[in-house]
mmCIF file of C-alpha atoms in Angstrom:
data_model
loop_
_atom_site.group_PDB
_atom_site.id
_atom_site.type_symbol
_atom_site.label_atom_id
_atom_site.label_comp_id
_atom_site.label_asym_id
_atom_site.label_seq_id
_atom_site.Cartn_x
_atom_site.Cartn_y
_atom_site.Cartn_z
ATOM 1 C CA MET A 1082 50.974 10.296 -33.763
ATOM 2 C CA LEU A 1083 47.953 11.261 -30.799
ATOM 3 C CA ASP A 1084 44.519 9.809 -32.351
ATOM 4 C CA GLU A 1085 42.470 12.754 -30.512
ATOM 5 C CA GLN A 1086 39.081 10.730 -30.714
ATOM 6 C CA ALA A 1087 40.051 7.554 -29.577
ATOM 7 C CA LYS A 1088 42.235 9.074 -26.684
ATOM 8 C CA LYS A 1089 38.881 11.302 -25.763
ATOM 9 C CA THR A 1090 36.641 7.829 -26.117
ATOM 10 C CA MET A 1091 38.981 6.032 -24.192
ATOM 11 C CA LEU A 1092 39.736 8.083 -21.529
ATOM 12 C CA LEU A 1093 35.701 8.894 -20.723
ATOM 13 C CA LYS A 1094 35.572 4.940 -20.160
ATOM 14 C CA ILE A 1095 37.375 5.504 -16.653
ATOM 15 C CA PRO A 1096 35.046 5.527 -13.986
ATOM 16 C CA HIS A 1097 34.499 8.194 -11.695
ATOM 17 C CA GLY A 1098 31.894 9.044 -8.412
ATOM 18 C CA LEU A 1099 30.797 12.510 -8.128
ATOM 19 C CA TYR A 1100 31.725 14.125 -4.553
ATOM 20 C CA ILE A 1101 31.602 17.325 -3.214
ATOM 21 C CA CYS A 1102 34.882 18.391 -2.399
ATOM 22 C CA GLY A 1103 34.565 20.897 0.493
ATOM 23 C CA VAL A 1104 37.201 23.525 1.045
ATOM 24 C CA LYS A 1105 38.638 26.773 3.294
ATOM 25 C CA ASP A 1106 40.350 29.548 3.213
ATOM 26 C CA GLY A 1107 40.236 31.878 6.710
ATOM 27 C CA GLU A 1108 36.232 32.084 7.304
ATOM 28 C CA GLU A 1109 35.411 31.782 3.845
ATOM 29 C CA ILE A 1110 34.370 28.284 2.735
ATOM 30 C CA ASN A 1111 33.306 27.084 -1.170
ATOM 31 C CA GLY A 1112 32.494 23.290 -1.998
ATOM 32 C CA PHE A 1113 32.671 21.898 -5.944
ATOM 33 C CA THR A 1114 31.779 19.014 -7.993
ATOM 34 C CA ALA A 1115 34.971 16.793 -7.986
ATOM 35 C CA SER A 1116 35.143 13.458 -10.335
ATOM 36 C CA TRP A 1117 39.030 13.092 -10.660
ATOM 37 C CA LEU A 1118 39.680 11.555 -7.036
ATOM 38 C CA MET A 1119 41.008 8.209 -6.006
ATOM 39 C CA GLN A 1120 42.865 6.292 -2.991
ATOM 40 C CA ALA A 1121 46.335 5.857 -3.502
ATOM 41 C CA SER A 1122 47.684 4.456 0.225
ATOM 42 C CA PHE A 1123 47.040 2.386 2.721
ATOM 43 C CA LYS A 1124 49.322 3.853 5.426
ATOM 44 C CA PRO A 1125 48.655 6.369 5.791
ATOM 45 C CA PRO A 1126 45.508 6.733 4.305
ATOM 46 C CA LEU A 1127 45.885 8.966 1.267
ATOM 47 C CA ILE A 1128 43.796 10.087 -1.428
ATOM 48 C CA VAL A 1129 44.179 11.935 -4.611
ATOM 49 C CA ASN A 1130 41.949 14.944 -5.929
ATOM 50 C CA CYS A 1131 42.808 16.719 -8.989
ATOM 51 C CA VAL A 1132 41.451 20.232 -9.316
ATOM 52 C CA ASN A 1133 41.891 22.642 -11.763
ATOM 53 C CA GLN A 1134 44.124 25.404 -11.653
ATOM 54 C CA ASN A 1135 41.864 28.073 -12.857
ATOM 55 C CA SER A 1136 39.680 27.751 -9.568
ATOM 56 C CA ILE A 1137 38.762 29.563 -6.503
ATOM 57 C CA SER A 1138 38.766 26.421 -4.856
ATOM 58 C CA HIS A 1139 42.432 25.428 -6.084
ATOM 59 C CA HIS A 1140 43.484 28.750 -4.702
ATOM 60 C CA MET A 1141 41.699 27.559 -1.041
ATOM 61 C CA ILE A 1142 43.092 25.048 -0.892
ATOM 62 C CA LYS A 1143 46.583 25.666 -1.566
ATOM 63 C CA ASN A 1144 46.287 28.166 1.196
ATOM 64 C CA SER A 1145 44.450 25.799 4.028
ATOM 65 C CA GLY A 1146 45.860 22.804 3.163
ATOM 66 C CA VAL A 1147 43.025 21.259 4.190
ATOM 67 C CA PHE A 1148 39.751 19.980 1.809
ATOM 68 C CA THR A 1149 36.977 17.260 2.463
ATOM 69 C CA ILE A 1150 34.916 14.829 0.239
ATOM 70 C CA SER A 1151 31.294 14.554 1.011
ATOM 71 C CA PHE A 1152 30.226 11.112 -1.115
ATOM 72 C CA LEU A 1153 27.046 11.568 -3.350
ATOM 73 C CA GLU A 1154 24.521 8.902 -3.334
ATOM 74 C CA GLU A 1155 22.901 8.131 -6.175
ATOM 75 C CA GLY A 1156 19.838 10.440 -6.447
ATOM 76 C CA GLN A 1157 21.458 13.592 -5.739
ATOM 77 C CA LYS A 1158 22.492 14.798 -8.991
ATOM 78 C CA ASP A 1159 20.560 18.133 -7.859
ATOM 79 C CA ILE A 1160 23.318 18.364 -5.372
ATOM 80 C CA ALA A 1161 26.377 17.850 -8.076
ATOM 81 C CA GLN A 1162 24.681 20.045 -10.532
ATOM 82 C CA LYS A 1163 24.643 23.028 -8.137
ATOM 83 C CA PHE A 1164 28.332 22.871 -7.324
ATOM 84 C CA PHE A 1165 29.107 22.737 -10.742
ATOM 85 C CA LYS A 1166 28.391 26.497 -10.969
ATOM 86 C CA GLN A 1167 31.381 28.618 -9.980
ATOM 87 C CA MET A 1168 31.600 30.633 -6.775
ATOM 88 C CA ARG A 1169 32.296 33.968 -8.655
ATOM 89 C CA ARG A 1170 28.812 33.408 -10.929
ATOM 90 C CA VAL A 1171 26.470 32.325 -7.985
ATOM 91 C CA GLY A 1172 28.019 33.003 -4.735
ATOM 92 C CA ASN A 1173 27.394 30.697 -1.615
ATOM 93 C CA LYS A 1174 26.648 27.453 -3.355
ATOM 94 C CA PHE A 1175 25.762 26.483 0.353
ATOM 95 C CA GLU A 1176 22.882 28.719 1.192
ATOM 96 C CA ASP A 1177 20.660 25.850 0.727
ATOM 97 C CA VAL A 1178 21.933 22.611 1.088
ATOM 98 C CA GLU A 1179 22.436 21.784 4.634
ATOM 99 C CA PHE A 1180 25.655 21.036 5.956
ATOM 100 C CA TYR A 1181 28.263 21.696 8.765
ATOM 101 C CA LEU A 1182 31.585 21.930 9.505
ATOM 102 C CA GLY A 1183 34.395 19.088 10.458
ATOM 103 C CA GLU A 1184 37.328 18.850 12.047
ATOM 104 C CA THR A 1185 39.651 20.817 8.938
ATOM 105 C CA GLY A 1186 36.835 23.573 8.805
ATOM 106 C CA CYS A 1187 35.675 22.282 5.485
ATOM 107 C CA PRO A 1188 32.215 21.916 4.838
ATOM 108 C CA ILE A 1189 30.548 18.414 4.902
ATOM 109 C CA ILE A 1190 26.966 17.901 3.261
ATOM 110 C CA SER A 1191 24.693 16.707 5.926
ATOM 111 C CA GLU A 1192 22.620 14.780 3.545
ATOM 112 C CA SER A 1193 25.743 13.047 1.747
ATOM 113 C CA LEU A 1194 26.744 9.028 2.529
ATOM 114 C CA GLY A 1195 29.722 9.966 4.522
ATOM 115 C CA TYR A 1196 32.834 11.776 4.234
ATOM 116 C CA VAL A 1197 36.358 11.851 4.563
ATOM 117 C CA GLU A 1198 38.231 14.903 6.120
ATOM 118 C CA CYS A 1199 42.199 15.876 4.783
ATOM 119 C CA GLN A 1200 45.268 17.118 5.175
ATOM 120 C CA VAL A 1201 47.407 18.069 2.201
ATOM 121 C CA VAL A 1202 50.757 16.507 2.063
ATOM 122 C CA ASP A 1203 51.699 17.349 -0.974
ATOM 123 C CA ALA A 1204 50.647 18.313 -5.042
ATOM 124 C CA VAL A 1205 51.631 17.808 -8.122
ATOM 125 C CA MET A 1206 50.711 20.854 -10.764
ATOM 126 C CA LYS A 1207 50.945 19.470 -14.038
ATOM 127 C CA GLY A 1208 48.777 20.353 -16.966
ATOM 128 C CA ASP A 1209 45.921 22.115 -15.892
ATOM 129 C CA HIS A 1210 44.838 20.799 -13.014
ATOM 130 C CA THR A 1211 47.013 19.938 -9.504
ATOM 131 C CA VAL A 1212 47.035 16.555 -8.327
ATOM 132 C CA PHE A 1213 46.441 17.188 -4.697
ATOM 133 C CA VAL A 1214 47.589 13.998 -2.427
ATOM 134 C CA GLY A 1215 45.541 14.343 0.943
ATOM 135 C CA GLU A 1216 46.249 11.871 3.842
ATOM 136 C CA VAL A 1217 43.064 11.426 5.755
ATOM 137 C CA ILE A 1218 42.739 12.509 9.133
ATOM 138 C CA ALA A 1219 39.045 12.231 10.053
ATOM 139 C CA ALA A 1220 35.887 9.855 8.089
ATOM 140 C CA GLY A 1221 32.449 9.873 9.091
ATOM 141 C CA VAL A 1222 29.401 7.942 7.674
ATOM 142 C CA HIS A 1223 26.142 9.138 7.955
ATOM 143 C CA ARG A 1224 24.312 6.429 5.975
ATOM 144 C CA GLU A 1225 24.159 3.504 3.173
ATOM 145 C CA GLY A 1226 23.544 3.874 0.074
ATOM 146 C CA LYS A 1227 24.658 3.582 -3.443
ATOM 147 C CA GLN A 1228 27.257 5.831 -4.313
ATOM 148 C CA LEU A 1229 26.492 8.626 -7.588
ATOM 149 C CA ARG A 1230 28.932 7.655 -10.899
ATOM 150 C CA LEU A 1231 29.652 10.327 -13.670
ATOM 151 C CA GLU A 1232 28.567 8.038 -16.323
ATOM 152 C CA THR A 1233 24.481 7.578 -14.458
ATOM 153 C CA THR A 1234 24.124 11.567 -14.958
ATOM 154 C CA GLY A 1235 24.325 11.744 -18.937
ATOM 155 C CA TRP A 1236 27.071 14.436 -18.068
ATOM 156 C CA GLN A 1237 31.227 14.471 -19.331
ATOM 157 C CA TYR A 1238 34.318 15.351 -17.859
ATOM 158 C CA GLY A 1239 37.412 14.657 -19.139
ATOM 159 C CA GLY A 1240 38.222 13.101 -22.430
#
């Protein structure tokens, strides 16, 4: 029998960075704070990005087949917090965040440490999140710095 409290305690110990995942669908753009992300292959360079199936961004990734990941720095908790909010409730999350569009047409946070742009090459829909496998097709470094990590914010996402 599964001990729910033990499961939650242990799953919350998995370390996570915080990123802004930029998405598009046609001319519309959006972004969300992502934390369930990891590198999956060297050749080709692949990452996996787990996205809640009930989100607008999930629908946008499925339609466009592309996404970007902007890597946040330790002091950028305020940006991460802004992108936790649902687009349905707050509208344009990018209105006061400097960004530009990458080769995929997805937004990249200008003040981030850097970014990768991905083309979706596979997707696994299980549970309440989809595991999007993205091949890294472009990348850039804006500056050096320490990455923002979920455990340093006092927030919890998981368990």
